[in-house]
mmCIF file with all atom_site columns, C-alpha atoms in Angstrom:
data_model
loop_
_atom_site.group_PDB
_atom_site.id
_atom_site.type_symbol
_atom_site.label_atom_id
_atom_site.label_alt_id
_atom_site.label_comp_id
_atom_site.label_asym_id
_atom_site.label_entity_id
_atom_site.label_seq_id
_atom_site.pdbx_PDB_ins_code
_atom_site.Cartn_x
_atom_site.Cartn_y
_atom_site.Cartn_z
_atom_site.occupancy
_atom_site.B_iso_or_equiv
_atom_site.pdbx_formal_charge
_atom_site.auth_seq_id
_atom_site.auth_comp_id
_atom_site.auth_asym_id
_atom_site.auth_atom_id
_atom_site.pdbx_PDB_model_num
ATOM 1   C CA . MET A 1 1   ? 0.000   0.000   0.000  1.00 0.00 ? 1   MET A CA 1
ATOM 2   C CA . THR A 1 2   ? 1.363   3.408   -0.905 1.00 0.00 ? 2   THR A CA 1
ATOM 3   C CA . ARG A 1 3   ? 1.599   6.320   1.497  1.00 0.00 ? 3   ARG A CA 1
ATOM 4   C CA . GLU A 1 4   ? -1.103  8.187   -0.444 1.00 0.00 ? 4   GLU A CA 1
ATOM 5   C CA . THR A 1 5   ? -3.495  5.233   -0.331 1.00 0.00 ? 5   THR A CA 1
ATOM 6   C CA . PHE A 1 6   ? -2.855  4.790   3.379  1.00 0.00 ? 6   PHE A CA 1
ATOM 7   C CA . THR A 1 7   ? -3.530  8.488   3.996  1.00 0.00 ? 7   THR A CA 1
ATOM 8   C CA . GLN A 1 8   ? -6.775  8.356   2.009  1.00 0.00 ? 8   GLN A CA 1
ATOM 9   C CA . HIS A 1 9   ? -8.037  5.334   3.923  1.00 0.00 ? 9   HIS A CA 1
ATOM 10  C CA . VAL A 1 10  ? -7.077  6.828   7.276  1.00 0.00 ? 10  VAL A CA 1
ATOM 11  C CA . SER A 1 11  ? -8.809  10.122  6.504  1.00 0.00 ? 11  SER A CA 1
ATOM 12  C CA . GLN A 1 12  ? -12.039 8.195   5.810  1.00 0.00 ? 12  GLN A CA 1
ATOM 13  C CA . GLU A 1 13  ? -11.794 6.263   9.105  1.00 0.00 ? 13  GLU A CA 1
ATOM 14  C CA . LEU A 1 14  ? -10.356 8.869   11.455 1.00 0.00 ? 14  LEU A CA 1
ATOM 15  C CA . THR A 1 15  ? -13.600 10.430  12.741 1.00 0.00 ? 15  THR A CA 1
ATOM 16  C CA . GLY A 1 16  ? -15.166 7.079   13.598 1.00 0.00 ? 16  GLY A CA 1
ATOM 17  C CA . LEU A 1 17  ? -11.938 5.746   15.086 1.00 0.00 ? 17  LEU A CA 1
ATOM 18  C CA . ARG A 1 18  ? -11.546 8.828   17.283 1.00 0.00 ? 18  ARG A CA 1
ATOM 19  C CA . ARG A 1 19  ? -15.185 8.583   18.430 1.00 0.00 ? 19  ARG A CA 1
ATOM 20  C CA . PHE A 1 20  ? -14.717 4.901   19.292 1.00 0.00 ? 20  PHE A CA 1
ATOM 21  C CA . LEU A 1 21  ? -11.493 5.525   21.200 1.00 0.00 ? 21  LEU A CA 1
ATOM 22  C CA . LEU A 1 22  ? -12.937 8.527   23.035 1.00 0.00 ? 22  LEU A CA 1
ATOM 23  C CA . ALA A 1 23  ? -15.775 6.392   24.361 1.00 0.00 ? 23  ALA A CA 1
ATOM 24  C CA . ALA A 1 24  ? -13.428 3.474   25.086 1.00 0.00 ? 24  ALA A CA 1
ATOM 25  C CA . CYS A 1 25  ? -11.221 5.847   27.109 1.00 0.00 ? 25  CYS A CA 1
ATOM 26  C CA . SER A 1 26  ? -14.171 7.079   29.218 1.00 0.00 ? 26  SER A CA 1
ATOM 27  C CA . GLY A 1 27  ? -14.231 10.475  27.552 1.00 0.00 ? 27  GLY A CA 1
ATOM 28  C CA . ASN A 1 28  ? -10.539 11.174  28.152 1.00 0.00 ? 28  ASN A CA 1
ATOM 29  C CA . GLY A 1 29  ? -9.628  12.935  24.902 1.00 0.00 ? 29  GLY A CA 1
ATOM 30  C CA . ASP A 1 30  ? -5.904  13.005  25.611 1.00 0.00 ? 30  ASP A CA 1
ATOM 31  C CA . GLU A 1 31  ? -5.827  9.254   26.249 1.00 0.00 ? 31  GLU A CA 1
ATOM 32  C CA . ALA A 1 32  ? -7.925  8.601   23.117 1.00 0.00 ? 32  ALA A CA 1
ATOM 33  C CA . ASP A 1 33  ? -5.569  10.736  21.026 1.00 0.00 ? 33  ASP A CA 1
ATOM 34  C CA . ASP A 1 34  ? -2.540  8.905   22.404 1.00 0.00 ? 34  ASP A CA 1
ATOM 35  C CA . VAL A 1 35  ? -4.057  5.512   21.575 1.00 0.00 ? 35  VAL A CA 1
ATOM 36  C CA . ALA A 1 36  ? -5.078  6.709   18.108 1.00 0.00 ? 36  ALA A CA 1
ATOM 37  C CA . GLN A 1 37  ? -1.609  8.058   17.396 1.00 0.00 ? 37  GLN A CA 1
ATOM 38  C CA . GLU A 1 38  ? 0.057   4.851   18.544 1.00 0.00 ? 38  GLU A CA 1
ATOM 39  C CA . ALA A 1 39  ? -2.371  2.716   16.521 1.00 0.00 ? 39  ALA A CA 1
ATOM 40  C CA . LEU A 1 40  ? -1.900  4.828   13.395 1.00 0.00 ? 40  LEU A CA 1
ATOM 41  C CA . MET A 1 41  ? 1.874   4.583   13.722 1.00 0.00 ? 41  MET A CA 1
ATOM 42  C CA . LYS A 1 42  ? 1.623   0.800   14.034 1.00 0.00 ? 42  LYS A CA 1
ATOM 43  C CA . ALA A 1 43  ? -0.720  0.664   11.047 1.00 0.00 ? 43  ALA A CA 1
ATOM 44  C CA . TYR A 1 44  ? 1.548   2.833   8.931  1.00 0.00 ? 44  TYR A CA 1
ATOM 45  C CA . MET A 1 45  ? 4.579   0.717   9.779  1.00 0.00 ? 45  MET A CA 1
ATOM 46  C CA . ALA A 1 46  ? 2.693   -2.421  8.740  1.00 0.00 ? 46  ALA A CA 1
ATOM 47  C CA . SER A 1 47  ? 0.904   -0.877  5.750  1.00 0.00 ? 47  SER A CA 1
ATOM 48  C CA . SER A 1 48  ? 3.517   -1.999  3.219  1.00 0.00 ? 48  SER A CA 1
ATOM 49  C CA . HIS A 1 49  ? 2.470   -5.604  3.950  1.00 0.00 ? 49  HIS A CA 1
ATOM 50  C CA . PHE A 1 50  ? -1.266  -4.923  3.891  1.00 0.00 ? 50  PHE A CA 1
ATOM 51  C CA . GLU A 1 51  ? -2.963  -5.986  0.652  1.00 0.00 ? 51  GLU A CA 1
ATOM 52  C CA . ASP A 1 52  ? -6.732  -6.156  1.266  1.00 0.00 ? 52  ASP A CA 1
ATOM 53  C CA . GLU A 1 53  ? -7.752  -2.506  0.814  1.00 0.00 ? 53  GLU A CA 1
ATOM 54  C CA . GLY A 1 54  ? -11.416 -3.482  1.136  1.00 0.00 ? 54  GLY A CA 1
ATOM 55  C CA . GLY A 1 55  ? -10.741 -4.651  4.682  1.00 0.00 ? 55  GLY A CA 1
ATOM 56  C CA . PHE A 1 56  ? -8.745  -1.593  5.739  1.00 0.00 ? 56  PHE A CA 1
ATOM 57  C CA . SER A 1 57  ? -11.322 -0.396  8.257  1.00 0.00 ? 57  SER A CA 1
ATOM 58  C CA . ALA A 1 58  ? -11.494 -3.709  10.129 1.00 0.00 ? 58  ALA A CA 1
ATOM 59  C CA . TRP A 1 59  ? -7.695  -3.980  10.028 1.00 0.00 ? 59  TRP A CA 1
ATOM 60  C CA . LEU A 1 60  ? -7.237  -0.459  11.454 1.00 0.00 ? 60  LEU A CA 1
ATOM 61  C CA . TYR A 1 61  ? -9.821  -0.968  14.208 1.00 0.00 ? 61  TYR A CA 1
ATOM 62  C CA . ARG A 1 62  ? -8.198  -4.278  15.121 1.00 0.00 ? 62  ARG A CA 1
ATOM 63  C CA . ILE A 1 63  ? -4.860  -2.510  15.552 1.00 0.00 ? 63  ILE A CA 1
ATOM 64  C CA . ALA A 1 64  ? -6.585  0.193   17.629 1.00 0.00 ? 64  ALA A CA 1
ATOM 65  C CA . CYS A 1 65  ? -8.316  -2.415  19.818 1.00 0.00 ? 65  CYS A CA 1
ATOM 66  C CA . ASN A 1 66  ? -5.057  -4.261  20.386 1.00 0.00 ? 66  ASN A CA 1
ATOM 67  C CA . THR A 1 67  ? -3.281  -0.985  21.160 1.00 0.00 ? 67  THR A CA 1
ATOM 68  C CA . LEU A 1 68  ? -5.985  -0.095  23.667 1.00 0.00 ? 68  LEU A CA 1
ATOM 69  C CA . ILE A 1 69  ? -5.662  -3.493  25.346 1.00 0.00 ? 69  ILE A CA 1
ATOM 70  C CA . ASP A 1 70  ? -1.849  -3.239  25.421 1.00 0.00 ? 70  ASP A CA 1
ATOM 71  C CA . ARG A 1 71  ? -1.997  0.240   27.001 1.00 0.00 ? 71  ARG A CA 1
ATOM 72  C CA . GLY A 1 72  ? -4.432  -1.041  29.608 1.00 0.00 ? 72  GLY A CA 1
ATOM 73  C CA . ARG A 1 73  ? -2.101  -3.911  30.475 1.00 0.00 ? 73  ARG A CA 1
ATOM 74  C CA . LYS A 1 74  ? 0.881   -1.568  30.783 1.00 0.00 ? 74  LYS A CA 1
ATOM 75  C CA . GLN A 1 75  ? -1.093  0.799   33.005 1.00 0.00 ? 75  GLN A CA 1
ATOM 76  C CA . MET A 1 76  ? -2.243  -2.068  35.207 1.00 0.00 ? 76  MET A CA 1
ATOM 77  C CA . ALA A 1 77  ? 1.355   -3.321  35.515 1.00 0.00 ? 77  ALA A CA 1
ATOM 78  C CA . ARG A 1 78  ? 2.421   0.156   36.662 1.00 0.00 ? 78  ARG A CA 1
ATOM 79  C CA . GLY A 1 79  ? -0.551  0.351   39.011 1.00 0.00 ? 79  GLY A CA 1
ATOM 80  C CA . GLU A 1 80  ? -2.242  3.117   36.983 1.00 0.00 ? 80  GLU A CA 1
ATOM 81  C CA . THR A 1 81  ? -5.953  2.763   36.380 1.00 0.00 ? 81  THR A CA 1
ATOM 82  C CA . LEU A 1 82  ? -8.774  5.082   35.504 1.00 0.00 ? 82  LEU A CA 1
ATOM 83  C CA . GLY A 1 83  ? -11.567 3.892   37.713 1.00 0.00 ? 83  GLY A CA 1
ATOM 84  C CA . ILE A 1 84  ? -15.143 5.045   37.668 1.00 0.00 ? 84  ILE A CA 1
ATOM 85  C CA . ASP A 1 85  ? -14.386 7.537   40.446 1.00 0.00 ? 85  ASP A CA 1
ATOM 86  C CA . LYS A 1 86  ? -11.665 9.202   38.380 1.00 0.00 ? 86  LYS A CA 1
ATOM 87  C CA . ALA A 1 87  ? -13.678 9.122   35.136 1.00 0.00 ? 87  ALA A CA 1
ATOM 88  C CA . HIS A 1 88  ? -16.008 11.761  36.548 1.00 0.00 ? 88  HIS A CA 1
ATOM 89  C CA . ASP A 1 89  ? -13.155 14.289  36.685 1.00 0.00 ? 89  ASP A CA 1
ATOM 90  C CA . VAL A 1 90  ? -11.537 13.561  33.319 1.00 0.00 ? 90  VAL A CA 1
ATOM 91  C CA . ALA A 1 91  ? -14.131 14.945  30.921 1.00 0.00 ? 91  ALA A CA 1
ATOM 92  C CA . GLY A 1 92  ? -14.500 18.208  32.829 1.00 0.00 ? 92  GLY A CA 1
ATOM 93  C CA . VAL A 1 93  ? -10.836 19.144  32.658 1.00 0.00 ? 93  VAL A CA 1
ATOM 94  C CA . SER A 1 94  ? -10.618 20.590  29.172 1.00 0.00 ? 94  SER A CA 1
ATOM 95  C CA . ARG A 1 95  ? -14.145 20.959  27.847 1.00 0.00 ? 95  ARG A CA 1
ATOM 96  C CA . SER A 1 96  ? -17.181 23.110  28.491 1.00 0.00 ? 96  SER A CA 1
ATOM 97  C CA . ASP A 1 97  ? -20.163 22.153  30.612 1.00 0.00 ? 97  ASP A CA 1
ATOM 98  C CA . ASP A 1 98  ? -21.841 20.251  27.785 1.00 0.00 ? 98  ASP A CA 1
ATOM 99  C CA . CYS A 1 99  ? -19.271 17.473  28.248 1.00 0.00 ? 99  CYS A CA 1
ATOM 100 C CA . PHE A 1 100 ? -21.293 16.276  31.230 1.00 0.00 ? 100 PHE A CA 1
ATOM 101 C CA . ASP A 1 101 ? -24.171 15.240  28.970 1.00 0.00 ? 101 ASP A CA 1
ATOM 102 C CA . TYR A 1 102 ? -22.540 11.847  28.457 1.00 0.00 ? 102 TYR A CA 1
ATOM 103 C CA . GLN A 1 103 ? -20.618 11.571  31.718 1.00 0.00 ? 103 GLN A CA 1
ATOM 104 C CA . GLU A 1 104 ? -22.946 8.985   33.253 1.00 0.00 ? 104 GLU A CA 1
ATOM 105 C CA . LEU A 1 105 ? -22.719 6.881   30.084 1.00 0.00 ? 105 LEU A CA 1
ATOM 106 C CA . TYR A 1 106 ? -18.903 7.140   30.025 1.00 0.00 ? 106 TYR A CA 1
ATOM 107 C CA . GLN A 1 107 ? -18.801 6.026   33.638 1.00 0.00 ? 107 GLN A CA 1
ATOM 108 C CA . ALA A 1 108 ? -21.091 3.086   32.866 1.00 0.00 ? 108 ALA A CA 1
ATOM 109 C CA . ILE A 1 109 ? -19.024 2.090   29.819 1.00 0.00 ? 109 ILE A CA 1
ATOM 110 C CA . ASP A 1 110 ? -15.897 2.302   31.959 1.00 0.00 ? 110 ASP A CA 1
ATOM 111 C CA . GLY A 1 111 ? -17.457 -0.344  34.206 1.00 0.00 ? 111 GLY A CA 1
ATOM 112 C CA . LEU A 1 112 ? -17.512 -2.912  31.389 1.00 0.00 ? 112 LEU A CA 1
ATOM 113 C CA . THR A 1 113 ? -14.719 -5.334  30.636 1.00 0.00 ? 113 THR A CA 1
ATOM 114 C CA . VAL A 1 114 ? -12.460 -4.345  27.745 1.00 0.00 ? 114 VAL A CA 1
ATOM 115 C CA . SER A 1 115 ? -14.046 -6.971  25.491 1.00 0.00 ? 115 SER A CA 1
ATOM 116 C CA . GLU A 1 116 ? -17.601 -5.948  26.369 1.00 0.00 ? 116 GLU A CA 1
ATOM 117 C CA . ARG A 1 117 ? -16.741 -2.267  25.952 1.00 0.00 ? 117 ARG A CA 1
ATOM 118 C CA . THR A 1 118 ? -15.132 -2.839  22.570 1.00 0.00 ? 118 THR A CA 1
ATOM 119 C CA . ALA A 1 119 ? -18.040 -4.901  21.240 1.00 0.00 ? 119 ALA A CA 1
ATOM 120 C CA . VAL A 1 120 ? -20.698 -2.496  22.555 1.00 0.00 ? 120 VAL A CA 1
ATOM 121 C CA . LEU A 1 121 ? -18.962 0.601   21.183 1.00 0.00 ? 121 LEU A CA 1
ATOM 122 C CA . LEU A 1 122 ? -18.280 -0.905  17.774 1.00 0.00 ? 122 LEU A CA 1
ATOM 123 C CA . PHE A 1 123 ? -21.811 -2.261  17.461 1.00 0.00 ? 123 PHE A CA 1
ATOM 124 C CA . TYR A 1 124 ? -23.830 0.670   18.823 1.00 0.00 ? 124 TYR A CA 1
ATOM 125 C CA . MET A 1 125 ? -21.641 3.700   18.195 1.00 0.00 ? 125 MET A CA 1
ATOM 126 C CA . GLU A 1 126 ? -19.956 2.675   14.974 1.00 0.00 ? 126 GLU A CA 1
ATOM 127 C CA . ASP A 1 127 ? -22.785 0.564   13.495 1.00 0.00 ? 127 ASP A CA 1
ATOM 128 C CA . ARG A 1 128 ? -20.399 -2.267  12.686 1.00 0.00 ? 128 ARG A CA 1
ATOM 129 C CA . PRO A 1 129 ? -21.916 -5.664  11.893 1.00 0.00 ? 129 PRO A CA 1
ATOM 130 C CA . ILE A 1 130 ? -21.184 -8.561  14.235 1.00 0.00 ? 130 ILE A CA 1
ATOM 131 C CA . LYS A 1 131 ? -19.147 -10.351 11.581 1.00 0.00 ? 131 LYS A CA 1
ATOM 132 C CA . GLU A 1 132 ? -16.853 -7.337  11.178 1.00 0.00 ? 132 GLU A CA 1
ATOM 133 C CA . ILE A 1 133 ? -16.530 -6.886  14.944 1.00 0.00 ? 133 ILE A CA 1
ATOM 134 C CA . ALA A 1 134 ? -15.534 -10.544 15.217 1.00 0.00 ? 134 ALA A CA 1
ATOM 135 C CA . THR A 1 135 ? -12.790 -9.914  12.653 1.00 0.00 ? 135 THR A CA 1
ATOM 136 C CA . MET A 1 136 ? -11.624 -6.777  14.469 1.00 0.00 ? 136 MET A CA 1
ATOM 137 C CA . MET A 1 137 ? -11.529 -8.523  17.834 1.00 0.00 ? 137 MET A CA 1
ATOM 138 C CA . ASN A 1 138 ? -10.187 -11.795 16.408 1.00 0.00 ? 138 ASN A CA 1
ATOM 139 C CA . VAL A 1 139 ? -12.951 -13.864 18.026 1.00 0.00 ? 139 VAL A CA 1
ATOM 140 C CA . ALA A 1 140 ? -15.927 -15.910 16.809 1.00 0.00 ? 140 ALA A CA 1
ATOM 141 C CA . GLU A 1 141 ? -19.240 -14.201 16.009 1.00 0.00 ? 141 GLU A CA 1
ATOM 142 C CA . GLY A 1 142 ? -20.921 -16.059 18.886 1.00 0.00 ? 142 GLY A CA 1
ATOM 143 C CA . THR A 1 143 ? -18.340 -14.620 21.259 1.00 0.00 ? 143 THR A CA 1
ATOM 144 C CA . VAL A 1 144 ? -19.158 -11.093 20.066 1.00 0.00 ? 144 VAL A CA 1
ATOM 145 C CA . LYS A 1 145 ? -22.857 -11.794 20.641 1.00 0.00 ? 145 LYS A CA 1
ATOM 146 C CA . GLY A 1 146 ? -22.014 -12.913 24.168 1.00 0.00 ? 146 GLY A CA 1
ATOM 147 C CA . TYR A 1 147 ? -19.977 -9.757  24.809 1.00 0.00 ? 147 TYR A CA 1
ATOM 148 C CA . LEU A 1 148 ? -22.880 -7.644  23.547 1.00 0.00 ? 148 LEU A CA 1
ATOM 149 C CA . SER A 1 149 ? -25.407 -9.478  25.699 1.00 0.00 ? 149 SER A CA 1
ATOM 150 C CA . ARG A 1 150 ? -23.298 -9.254  28.846 1.00 0.00 ? 150 ARG A CA 1
ATOM 151 C CA . GLY A 1 151 ? -22.356 -5.657  28.079 1.00 0.00 ? 151 GLY A CA 1
ATOM 152 C CA . ARG A 1 152 ? -25.999 -4.610  27.701 1.00 0.00 ? 152 ARG A CA 1
ATOM 153 C CA . GLU A 1 153 ? -26.880 -6.347  30.949 1.00 0.00 ? 153 GLU A CA 1
ATOM 154 C CA . HIS A 1 154 ? -23.992 -4.716  32.798 1.00 0.00 ? 154 HIS A CA 1
ATOM 155 C CA . LEU A 1 155 ? -24.905 -1.287  31.396 1.00 0.00 ? 155 LEU A CA 1
ATOM 156 C CA . ARG A 1 156 ? -28.528 -1.805  32.407 1.00 0.00 ? 156 ARG A CA 1
ATOM 157 C CA . THR A 1 157 ? -27.439 -2.692  35.932 1.00 0.00 ? 157 THR A CA 1
ATOM 158 C CA . ILE A 1 158 ? -24.997 0.217   36.228 1.00 0.00 ? 158 ILE A CA 1
ATOM 159 C CA . LEU A 1 159 ? -27.328 2.852   34.764 1.00 0.00 ? 159 LEU A CA 1
ATOM 160 C CA . ASN A 1 160 ? -30.356 1.772   36.812 1.00 0.00 ? 160 ASN A CA 1
ATOM 161 C CA . LYS A 1 161 ? -28.618 2.247   40.171 1.00 0.00 ? 161 LYS A CA 1
#
């Protein structure tokens, strides 16, 4: 894949990828930008070996998901976590009062497991089909359905408290 082709594909996916990562990072824009930058660097470095341009979106999201999981593991190893208590403060740091519109949802999403969060965000926020999510997450379609079911149930429980 050429640099120009890579840039064109990325420009088509960037808004959705940023939205997904912002929600996955509990509304922390700086964290979402860091993950996006790292994922895009990894994708660019591997782009010379990528041949299926029709599957670029799934490939890019898979790299982003893996990057998000890797960052989470590194943070856990260092003892750094963004718990639900801290998520309340993050969105208010650099944005106006309208950022609080989704704060309760971000906190609820933060309470999901990484797999549940990824499946729920890709399915509901990005309108990705289950088959594509399975490819992005490198799991079976039935597993994605399970993540979605458990994620919905956990969200229902968290939001109804």
